[in-house]
Amino acid sequence: MLKSFIDVDEESHFPIQNLPYGIFRPKGKTAPRAGVAIGDWILDLSILDDKGYFNETGAGGKRVFSEPSLNAFMNLGPNVWAEVRTVLQDLLREDNPEIRDQADLRDSLFSRQSGVDMLMPVEIRDYTDFYASEQHATNVGTMFRGRENALMPNWKHLPVGYHGRASSIIVSGTEIKRPLGQRKTEGDQPEFGPSMRLDFELEMGLVIGHGNESGSRIPVEEAEEHIFGLVLVNDWSARDIQAWEYQPLGPFLSKSFATSISPWIVPMAALEPFRTAGPKQDPEPLPYLKGSGDQTFDIHLEAHLKIPGLSEPVVVTETNFRTLYWSMAQQIAHHTVNGCNLNAGDLLASGTISGDEKTSRGCMLERTWRGEEPLQLPNGEKRVWLEDGDELRLTGWCQADGYRVGFGQVNSRILPTQVEETKGGSRDAVLSEKG
Amino acid sequence: MLKSFIDVDEESHFPIQNLPYGIFRPKGKTAPRAGVAIGDWILDLSILDDKGYFNETGAGGKRVFSEPSLNAFMNLGPNVWAEVRTVLQDLLREDNPEIRDQADLRDSLFSRQSGVDMLMPVEIRDYTDFYASEQHATNVGTMFRGRENALMPNWKHLPVGYHGRASSIIVSGTEIKRPLGQRKTEGDQPEFGPSMRLDFELEMGLVIGHGNESGSRIPVEEAEEHIFGLVLVNDWSARDIQAWEYQPLGPFLSKSFATSISPWIVPMAALEPFRTAGPKQDPEPLPYLKGSGDQTFDIHLEAHLKIPGLSEPVVVTETNFRTLYWSMAQQIAHHTVNGCNLNAGDLLASGTISGDEKTSRGCMLERTWRGEEPLQLPNGEKRVWLEDGDELRLTGWCQADGYRVGFGQVNSRILPTQVEETKGGSRDAVLSEKG
C-alpha cells in the first residue's frame, strides 16, 4: 500500500491516496493559496510551484496555485490534474527523500490544518441542485400526495434539477443566520417572521473542472472527465418559507440564504477505487442518458447534530452516495443536452441523499416525518427542526482496507435573527414539496 | 431642452438625456472597453479616462472603463455613477467646446455604432427571473387551471421568482440554436428531439450595481439605489420541454439554453423623468414590501417578428413596463429579506410583461393562446411558435416631448439543430405553467 513519510492515521480522511485540494490562508500570512491535505497537514502548492516542482506539468509557470480559488487550475483540464497528482503522490511517498529529508523546505511547505483558515475552494459560477435520490423524492412525494402518486411522471425519465443561488454558497464553519420570510399558515394568508422550520439537507456536489461551449453537449460517456472533484453540501432549507413560495416556479428564498460546502475537493482519481454500480434504472433511460459500466461511488455519509445541552453530537443520518438513482454523468449529460454551457466552478449538487431506512434519511423533514416522529436526544430533549445554537455537521468517506479517502466535514451553527416585523407564528403550517 | 453637439434624431434612443453604458470593441482594436451611446455614435470612456476627464470623480485613476465588463465601475456605487454622468452630460452639451472643438480628440473618442461589436455589458453573476406581471400570470394560470384558480394563493403576497441560468445569458445578435430535450406528449412517456414549441418572452431586467452583505437586507425604500440600470431581456423558452420537466422544482432546461439581453444599460437617472405609479396593490403588501411614492416607469415596449418570407418585421406585442404588479424595489427587498446577498452584475428580470389587450401579451404562448389563435402574417403564413430562421426583436423607449430615452434592441435569429436521436414529435403536447 502506498504510504507517505507524513504520518497518517488509519481513520484520517487524508492519506496519500486522497490528496484533496483546498484554498487556505496560513497563520500570519494574508494571501490565500492552494494546498492539498495530507494527514493533519496541508502542503502549500504555491511554494512547491515557486520552487519549480510543477515545471514538467501543464501547470508549470502559470502560478495557478497562488490564486484565491482553484478555478484557474481546474480550467487547465484533466490531463494537467493527473500530471500534478502524479507529482504530488511521488513527492509525498515515504521512500522519496526529496522533501522528506530537507528540513527547511519541509517546514516551509507544511502547515497544520488546525492552524489555518480554510476558505472557499472555488469561485462558484452557476449552482444547480438535482433531486436524484429516489428514496428522498418518494418520501417527500408520499407526505404530500400519498404513496400512490409519490413520484411525478417525469422523475424516472430525467434527473429533475433546478437552478440554485450561487452567491450564498459558503464554506464550512461560516455561521448561518436564521432566515426571515413569509411563512405558510393553514389559510391563504402568510405570516412574516424568522423561519420556524429550519432544516438541513445532506447532499454531495460535483465541481465542474472544465466546461463546454454554449450550443454543444457533453455526452454521458465523457461527462466524468469534466468533473474536478466532489464536496459535501448542506443545502439549508426553511420549510415554512418553502411551503408558501414554491408554487409554481420552485424553491427560492427558502434555500437562497445559505448553502454550505466542505473546504476540500476530493479529486475523481482518488475515488476511482470505490467505483460501484448504482441502482438499476427502470424504465431504461433515453440513449443520451445511458452510460456504461459502474456509474457511481461507494461513499459512506453521516449527519451529526450537536445541540447546546449535549457535549457530544448525535448521529442523525447514515446513508451512502451510491443509493442515488441518477448518476453524476447522467446529470451532466442532461444539463447540457439543450446546449447549456457549463463552466469551471459550477457546482452540481445531488439533492438530499436518503437511503431505505428511517435512519438513512437525509433531512429533518423526512427524518421526523414532518414532525410526527421527533428525534429523541440523549438528554431528554426532542428535535423536529433545527434550533438556534444547534450545530449540524456532515461528513463522509470511502473505506478501503487500511485507509480512508474522506471528505472532511461541513459544519455550521445556527444563529438567531432579530426582527422588528414579527407577527407571531406557528409550527403547524403545511409543508411543501422538496426536499 | 438639453442638447448635444452630436446630432441626435428625435426618434433616436440615445439623446444626451440617456447616455446608456455598454462594452464595445472598436474596429481594428482588440481590447474591449466601456462606452456610452449618443445618437448613432459611441463615446469611448477608456480614452476619456486616460486623458484625465474623470479625475475629479470617484472613478478617476481606477481604469474601470478599460475592463471587459462594467462590474468594476458599477461596484464604485451610486455617488460615483452620478459624478461620471454629470461629467459626461457636461462634456457632450452643445455649448461646451471642450471636445466639440478639438477635432483630433473628437475623432479618437467617437466610433459609429454601426462599425463596432457590442459585447456583454456585464459579467453576470446570479440571474433571477420574477413573474411580476399579473396579466401574464393570470393568462398562463387560466390556460392551465381555469379562470377561477388562475393566480396561486401566494401571488399577491410576494413577487414570485426563481433562479435562472447565468452562464447562458448572451448579448443581442448572438444566434440561438433550437434546443434539444425531452418533450411532453399526451401520455406519461416523453419524446426526445428539438423543441417544437420555441417561444420568446418580452421582459426587462435590472442590473444590480452594488449589492448587500450576506445576512443583511435591502429595505424597500433604499432598493433602487442598488440598481445600476435596466436592459431588455428575451427569456427564450421551450414550452414542450418546460411542460415535461417543470414539476415540482420549476423551469430548468426549457430556459437555460439562452437568455438574450440588449447591449446598453440605461441608467436609473435617465429614467427618472418617466417615473409613474404602478397598479394598485390589493391586498396591501406586508410592511417589508411597502414602498412609498411612484414605484415604476413608463416604458413602451414592443416585440417584432421577422420571418424569412417577409421583408419587414411584424409587430407581435406592444406593452408597457408600468403594467407590472410588483415593482423593482419590491423585488429587491423580497430577494434579500432572508439575508441573501446580491452582487454587482446580478440580473433580476421581470418575467414576461403582458398588458390587458391580446396585442399586449408578451410571448407566443399567450399571444396565440396555446396555438388556438395563430398569428396571421401579411404573406399568408401563420405562426404559433418560432420557426428556424425567424428573428425576434425586442425594443422599448420612454417618450418625452421632443426626445426618447430608449433601450435600443435585443435581436436574435433561430438556428436549426441537427440531431441523430430524434424519434419524431408532435406539437400537440400539453403545456406547462409559466410563462
Coordinates of C-alpha atoms in Angstrom, one line a residue, chain A:
Chain A
M1 CA 0.0 0.0 0.0
L2 CA 1.3 3.4 -0.9
K3 CA 2.4 5.4 2.2
S4 CA 3.6 8.9 2.8
F5 CA 6.5 10.0 5.0
I6 CA 3.9 12.1 6.7
D7 CA 2.3 10.1 9.5
V8 CA -1.4 9.4 8.6
D9 CA -3.8 7.7 11.0
E10 CA -5.8 4.8 9.6
E11 CA -9.0 6.7 10.2
S12 CA -7.7 10.0 8.8
H13 CA -9.6 11.3 5.8
F14 CA -6.5 12.4 4.1
P15 CA -4.0 9.7 3.3
I16 CA -1.7 9.9 0.3
Q17 CA -4.4 8.1 -1.7
N18 CA -6.7 11.1 -1.4
L19 CA -4.8 14.5 -1.7
P20 CA -7.9 16.7 -1.9
Y21 CA -7.4 20.3 -3.0
G22 CA -8.4 23.4 -1.0
I23 CA -7.7 27.1 -0.6
F24 CA -6.2 28.2 2.7
R25 CA -4.6 31.2 4.4
P26 CA -1.6 30.2 6.7
K27 CA -1.2 31.8 10.1
G28 CA 0.3 35.2 9.8
K29 CA 0.0 35.4 6.0
T30 CA -2.6 37.3 4.0
A31 CA -2.5 35.8 0.6
P32 CA -4.8 32.8 0.0
R33 CA -3.2 29.9 -1.8
A34 CA -3.9 26.3 -2.9
G35 CA -3.0 23.3 -0.8
V36 CA -3.6 19.6 -0.5
A37 CA -4.5 17.8 2.7
I38 CA -2.2 15.0 4.0
G39 CA -2.9 13.6 7.4
D40 CA -3.2 16.6 9.8
W41 CA -1.2 18.8 7.5
I42 CA -1.6 21.0 4.4
L43 CA 1.0 21.0 1.7
D44 CA 1.4 24.5 0.2
L45 CA 1.2 24.2 -3.6
S46 CA 2.1 27.8 -4.2
I47 CA 5.5 27.3 -2.7
L48 CA 6.0 24.0 -4.5
D49 CA 5.2 25.8 -7.7
D50 CA 7.6 28.6 -6.9
K51 CA 10.3 26.1 -6.4
G52 CA 9.7 24.6 -9.8
Y53 CA 8.3 21.2 -8.8
F54 CA 5.4 21.5 -11.4
N55 CA 7.7 22.6 -14.2
E56 CA 7.2 19.3 -16.0
T57 CA 3.4 19.5 -15.8
G58 CA 1.0 21.7 -17.7
A59 CA 0.6 23.8 -14.6
G60 CA 4.2 24.9 -14.6
G61 CA 4.9 28.7 -14.7
K62 CA 1.2 29.6 -14.6
R63 CA 1.1 30.4 -10.9
V64 CA -2.4 28.9 -10.7
F65 CA -1.7 27.8 -7.1
S66 CA -1.3 31.4 -5.9
E67 CA -4.8 32.3 -7.0
P68 CA -7.6 32.8 -4.4
S69 CA -9.6 29.9 -6.0
L70 CA -8.9 26.7 -7.8
N71 CA -10.7 27.8 -10.9
A72 CA -7.6 28.6 -12.9
F73 CA -6.0 25.3 -12.1
M74 CA -9.3 23.4 -12.9
N75 CA -9.5 25.2 -16.2
L76 CA -6.2 23.5 -17.3
G77 CA -8.1 20.3 -17.7
P78 CA -7.9 16.7 -16.7
N79 CA -4.5 15.9 -18.2
V80 CA -2.9 18.6 -16.1
W81 CA -4.9 17.5 -13.0
A82 CA -3.4 14.0 -13.5
E83 CA 0.1 15.3 -14.0
V84 CA 0.0 17.4 -10.8
R85 CA -1.4 14.5 -8.8
T86 CA 1.4 12.2 -10.0
V87 CA 4.0 14.8 -8.9
L88 CA 2.3 15.2 -5.5
Q89 CA 2.0 11.5 -4.8
D90 CA 5.6 11.0 -5.8
L91 CA 6.9 13.8 -3.6
L92 CA 4.9 12.6 -0.6
R93 CA 5.7 8.9 -0.8
E94 CA 7.7 7.5 2.2
D95 CA 10.6 6.4 0.0
N96 CA 11.2 9.7 -1.7
P97 CA 13.8 11.8 0.2
E98 CA 13.3 15.0 -1.9
I99 CA 11.1 16.8 0.6
R100 CA 11.3 14.3 3.4
D101 CA 15.0 14.9 4.1
Q102 CA 15.1 18.7 3.6
A103 CA 14.1 20.0 7.0
D104 CA 13.9 23.7 5.9
L105 CA 11.9 23.0 2.8
R106 CA 9.6 20.7 4.7
D107 CA 9.0 23.4 7.3
S108 CA 8.1 26.0 4.7
L109 CA 5.8 23.6 2.8
F110 CA 3.6 22.2 5.6
S111 CA 1.1 23.9 7.9
R112 CA -1.0 22.2 10.5
Q113 CA -4.7 22.1 9.4
S114 CA -5.7 23.2 12.9
G115 CA -3.7 26.4 12.5
V116 CA -5.0 27.8 9.2
D117 CA -8.2 29.3 7.8
M118 CA -9.8 27.2 5.1
L119 CA -11.5 29.4 2.5
M120 CA -14.0 28.8 -0.3
P121 CA -12.1 26.4 -2.6
V122 CA -13.7 27.6 -5.8
E123 CA -15.3 30.7 -7.1
I124 CA -18.7 29.2 -7.7
R125 CA -20.2 30.2 -11.1
D126 CA -23.6 28.6 -11.5
Y127 CA -25.2 26.3 -9.0
T128 CA -27.6 23.5 -9.9
D129 CA -29.3 21.3 -7.4
F130 CA -30.7 17.9 -8.5
Y131 CA -33.3 15.7 -6.9
A132 CA -31.5 12.5 -7.7
S133 CA -32.5 10.2 -4.7
E134 CA -35.5 8.1 -5.3
Q135 CA -36.0 7.5 -1.6
H136 CA -35.9 11.2 -0.9
A137 CA -38.3 12.1 -3.8
T138 CA -40.6 9.2 -2.8
N139 CA -40.6 10.2 0.9
V140 CA -41.4 13.8 0.2
G141 CA -43.9 12.9 -2.5
T142 CA -45.6 10.5 -0.1
M143 CA -46.0 13.1 2.5
F144 CA -47.7 15.5 0.0
R145 CA -49.6 13.3 -2.5
G146 CA -49.7 9.9 -0.9
R147 CA -47.7 6.7 -1.7
E148 CA -49.6 6.1 -5.0
N149 CA -48.5 9.4 -6.5
A150 CA -45.3 9.9 -4.7
L151 CA -43.1 10.3 -7.8
M152 CA -44.0 12.7 -10.6
P153 CA -44.3 11.1 -14.1
N154 CA -41.1 12.7 -15.3
W155 CA -38.9 11.6 -12.3
K156 CA -37.7 8.2 -13.8
H157 CA -37.1 9.7 -17.2
L158 CA -34.8 12.6 -16.4
P159 CA -32.7 13.8 -13.4
V160 CA -35.0 16.6 -12.1
G161 CA -33.0 19.6 -11.1
Y162 CA -33.2 23.4 -10.7
H163 CA -31.0 26.4 -10.5
G164 CA -29.9 27.4 -7.1
R165 CA -28.4 30.6 -5.7
A166 CA -24.6 30.7 -6.2
S167 CA -23.8 33.9 -4.3
S168 CA -24.8 32.5 -0.9
I169 CA -22.7 29.3 -1.1
I170 CA -20.3 29.4 1.9
V171 CA -17.5 27.3 3.3
S172 CA -17.8 25.1 6.3
G173 CA -17.5 27.0 9.6
T174 CA -19.5 30.0 8.4
E175 CA -22.4 30.5 10.8
I176 CA -26.0 30.6 9.5
K177 CA -28.4 33.3 10.4
R178 CA -31.9 32.0 10.7
P179 CA -33.7 33.5 7.7
L180 CA -36.8 35.8 7.8
G181 CA -39.6 35.4 5.4
Q182 CA -43.2 34.8 4.6
R183 CA -44.3 31.5 6.2
K184 CA -47.1 29.4 5.2
T185 CA -50.1 29.1 7.5
E186 CA -53.2 26.9 7.4
G187 CA -55.0 29.6 5.5
D188 CA -54.3 31.6 2.4
Q189 CA -52.6 34.4 4.4
P190 CA -48.9 34.2 5.1
E191 CA -47.2 35.2 8.3
F192 CA -43.9 37.1 8.4
G193 CA -41.0 36.2 10.7
P194 CA -38.0 34.0 11.2
S195 CA -38.3 30.5 9.8
M196 CA -39.6 28.1 12.4
R197 CA -38.9 25.0 10.3
L198 CA -35.2 25.3 9.6
D199 CA -33.8 22.1 8.1
F200 CA -30.6 20.7 6.7
E201 CA -30.1 18.6 3.6
L202 CA -27.3 16.0 3.3
E203 CA -26.0 16.3 -0.2
M204 CA -22.9 15.9 -2.2
G205 CA -21.8 18.2 -5.0
L206 CA -19.6 17.8 -8.0
V207 CA -17.4 20.7 -9.1
I208 CA -17.1 21.2 -12.9
G209 CA -13.4 21.5 -13.7
H210 CA -13.8 22.4 -17.3
G211 CA -17.0 23.0 -19.2
N212 CA -18.5 23.0 -22.6
E213 CA -19.2 25.7 -25.2
S214 CA -22.7 27.1 -25.5
G215 CA -24.7 25.1 -28.0
S216 CA -22.6 21.9 -27.5
R217 CA -23.4 18.8 -25.5
I218 CA -21.4 16.7 -23.1
P219 CA -22.0 13.0 -24.0
V220 CA -22.7 10.8 -21.0
E221 CA -19.6 8.7 -21.7
E222 CA -17.4 11.8 -21.4
A223 CA -19.2 13.5 -18.6
E224 CA -16.9 12.4 -15.7
E225 CA -13.9 13.9 -17.4
H226 CA -15.4 17.3 -16.8
I227 CA -15.6 16.7 -13.0
F228 CA -12.7 18.1 -11.0
G229 CA -13.9 16.5 -7.7
L230 CA -16.6 16.2 -5.1
V231 CA -17.5 18.1 -1.9
L232 CA -20.1 17.7 0.9
V233 CA -23.0 20.0 0.6
N234 CA -25.6 21.1 3.2
D235 CA -28.5 22.7 1.3
W236 CA -30.1 24.6 4.2
S237 CA -33.8 24.8 3.8
A238 CA -36.6 26.9 5.5
R239 CA -39.6 24.5 5.1
D240 CA -42.2 27.0 6.1
I241 CA -41.0 29.7 3.7
Q242 CA -40.7 27.0 1.0
A243 CA -44.2 25.7 1.5
W244 CA -45.6 29.2 0.8
E245 CA -43.4 30.4 -2.0
Y246 CA -42.6 27.4 -4.1
Q247 CA -45.5 27.2 -6.5
P248 CA -45.3 27.3 -9.4
L249 CA -41.6 28.1 -10.0
G250 CA -39.8 26.1 -7.4
P251 CA -37.8 26.9 -4.2
F252 CA -36.4 30.4 -4.0
L253 CA -35.8 32.3 -0.7
S254 CA -36.3 29.1 1.3
K255 CA -32.9 27.9 0.1
S256 CA -31.0 31.1 -1.1
F257 CA -30.0 32.3 2.3
A258 CA -27.1 29.8 2.6
T259 CA -25.7 26.6 1.1
S260 CA -22.6 25.2 2.9
I261 CA -19.8 23.2 1.3
S262 CA -16.8 21.3 2.7
P263 CA -13.4 23.0 2.1
W264 CA -11.7 20.1 0.4
I265 CA -12.4 18.9 -3.1
V266 CA -11.7 15.2 -3.4
P267 CA -10.4 14.5 -6.9
M268 CA -12.1 11.9 -9.1
A269 CA -8.9 9.9 -9.3
A270 CA -9.0 9.4 -5.5
L271 CA -12.5 8.0 -5.8
E272 CA -11.8 5.5 -8.6
P273 CA -11.0 2.5 -6.3
F274 CA -14.5 2.9 -4.9
R275 CA -16.4 2.9 -8.1
T276 CA -19.6 0.8 -8.0
A277 CA -22.9 0.2 -9.7
G278 CA -25.9 2.5 -8.9
P279 CA -29.5 1.3 -8.6
K280 CA -31.0 -0.5 -11.6
Q281 CA -32.8 2.0 -13.8
D282 CA -36.3 1.0 -15.0
P283 CA -37.5 2.3 -17.4
E284 CA -34.3 2.3 -19.4
P285 CA -33.1 5.8 -19.8
L286 CA -33.2 7.5 -23.2
P287 CA -30.0 7.0 -25.3
Y288 CA -28.4 10.3 -24.3
L289 CA -28.6 9.3 -20.6
K290 CA -27.4 5.8 -21.0
G291 CA -23.9 5.3 -19.6
S292 CA -22.0 2.1 -19.5
G293 CA -20.1 0.4 -16.6
D294 CA -20.3 1.3 -13.0
Q295 CA -21.5 4.9 -12.7
T296 CA -21.3 5.8 -9.0
F297 CA -19.1 5.5 -5.9
D298 CA -19.3 3.9 -2.5
I299 CA -19.2 6.9 -0.2
H300 CA -20.5 6.5 3.4
L301 CA -22.2 9.7 4.6
E302 CA -23.3 10.9 8.0
A303 CA -25.1 13.9 9.5
H304 CA -24.4 14.8 13.1
L305 CA -26.4 17.2 15.3
K306 CA -24.8 18.9 18.2
I307 CA -27.1 20.9 20.5
P308 CA -26.2 23.3 23.3
G309 CA -27.3 20.9 26.0
L310 CA -25.2 17.9 24.8
S311 CA -21.4 17.5 24.9
E312 CA -21.3 15.0 22.1
P313 CA -23.1 15.2 18.7
V314 CA -25.8 12.8 17.9
V315 CA -25.8 10.8 14.6
V316 CA -29.0 11.8 12.8
T317 CA -28.4 10.1 9.4
E318 CA -26.2 7.4 7.9
T319 CA -26.5 6.9 4.2
N320 CA -24.5 6.3 1.1
F321 CA -23.8 8.2 -2.1
R322 CA -24.3 5.0 -4.2
T323 CA -28.0 4.9 -3.4
L324 CA -28.6 7.9 -5.8
Y325 CA -30.8 6.9 -8.7
W326 CA -29.3 9.3 -11.2
S327 CA -25.5 9.3 -11.7
M328 CA -23.3 12.4 -11.9
A329 CA -22.6 11.5 -15.6
Q330 CA -26.3 11.5 -16.3
Q331 CA -26.8 14.8 -14.5
I332 CA -24.1 16.4 -16.7
A333 CA -25.4 14.9 -19.9
H334 CA -28.9 16.0 -19.1
H335 CA -27.8 19.5 -18.1
T336 CA -26.1 20.1 -21.4
V337 CA -28.4 18.3 -23.8
N338 CA -30.1 21.6 -24.6
G339 CA -26.7 23.3 -25.3
C340 CA -26.4 24.9 -21.9
N341 CA -22.8 25.8 -21.2
L342 CA -21.1 24.6 -18.0
N343 CA -18.1 26.4 -16.7
A344 CA -15.2 25.7 -14.3
G345 CA -16.5 26.4 -10.9
D346 CA -20.1 25.3 -11.5
L347 CA -21.5 23.3 -8.6
L348 CA -23.9 20.4 -9.3
A349 CA -25.4 19.1 -6.1
S350 CA -27.2 15.8 -5.8
G351 CA -30.2 16.7 -3.8
T352 CA -30.9 15.2 -0.4
I353 CA -29.4 11.7 -0.2
S354 CA -31.8 9.3 1.6
G355 CA -31.5 5.6 1.9
D356 CA -34.0 2.9 2.6
E357 CA -34.0 3.1 6.4
K358 CA -35.6 5.7 8.6
T359 CA -32.1 6.3 10.0
S360 CA -30.7 6.9 6.5
R361 CA -33.0 9.8 5.6
G362 CA -31.0 12.9 4.8
C363 CA -33.0 15.8 6.3
M364 CA -35.2 16.6 9.3
L365 CA -38.4 16.8 7.2
E366 CA -38.0 13.1 6.3
R367 CA -36.2 12.0 9.5
T368 CA -39.1 13.2 11.7
W369 CA -41.7 12.6 9.0
R370 CA -42.9 16.3 9.1
G371 CA -42.7 16.3 12.9
E372 CA -44.7 13.2 13.6
E373 CA -41.6 11.3 14.9
P374 CA -39.4 13.9 16.7
L375 CA -35.8 12.9 17.2
Q376 CA -35.3 11.8 20.8
L377 CA -31.9 13.1 22.1
P378 CA -29.9 11.6 25.0
N379 CA -30.6 14.4 27.4
G380 CA -34.4 14.1 27.0
E381 CA -34.8 16.9 24.5
K382 CA -36.6 16.4 21.2
R383 CA -35.9 17.9 17.9
V384 CA -38.2 18.3 14.9
W385 CA -36.4 21.3 13.3
L386 CA -33.1 23.0 13.9
E387 CA -33.0 25.4 16.8
D388 CA -30.7 28.4 17.4
G389 CA -27.4 27.3 18.7
D390 CA -27.6 23.9 17.1
E391 CA -24.6 22.7 15.0
L392 CA -25.1 20.4 12.1
R393 CA -22.1 18.6 10.7
L394 CA -21.9 16.4 7.5
T395 CA -19.1 14.0 7.0
G396 CA -18.3 11.1 4.6
W397 CA -15.6 8.8 3.4
C398 CA -14.7 5.8 1.2
Q399 CA -13.4 2.9 3.3
A400 CA -10.5 0.8 1.9
D401 CA -8.5 -1.9 3.6
G402 CA -6.3 0.1 5.9
Y403 CA -7.2 3.6 4.9
R404 CA -10.0 6.1 4.2
V405 CA -10.5 8.5 1.4
G406 CA -12.6 11.1 3.2
F407 CA -14.2 14.5 2.6
G408 CA -13.6 16.0 6.0
Q409 CA -16.7 17.8 7.1
V410 CA -19.0 20.7 6.5
N411 CA -20.1 22.1 9.8
S412 CA -22.2 25.2 10.7
R413 CA -24.0 26.6 13.7
I414 CA -27.4 28.3 13.6
L415 CA -27.6 31.9 14.8
P416 CA -30.8 33.7 15.9
T417 CA -32.2 36.5 13.8
Q418 CA -33.5 39.7 15.4
V419 CA -36.7 41.1 13.8
E420 CA -39.0 44.0 14.3
E421 CA -41.6 42.8 11.8
T422 CA -42.8 39.6 13.5
K423 CA -46.5 38.9 13.8
G424 CA -46.0 35.7 15.8
G425 CA -46.1 32.3 14.2
S426 CA -47.0 28.7 14.3
R427 CA -45.2 25.5 13.5
D428 CA -48.3 23.8 12.3
A429 CA -48.1 25.2 8.8
V430 CA -48.3 22.8 5.8
L431 CA -45.0 21.8 4.2
S432 CA -44.1 21.9 0.6
E433 CA -42.5 19.6 -2.0
K434 CA -38.7 19.0 -1.8
G435 CA -36.6 18.1 -0.3

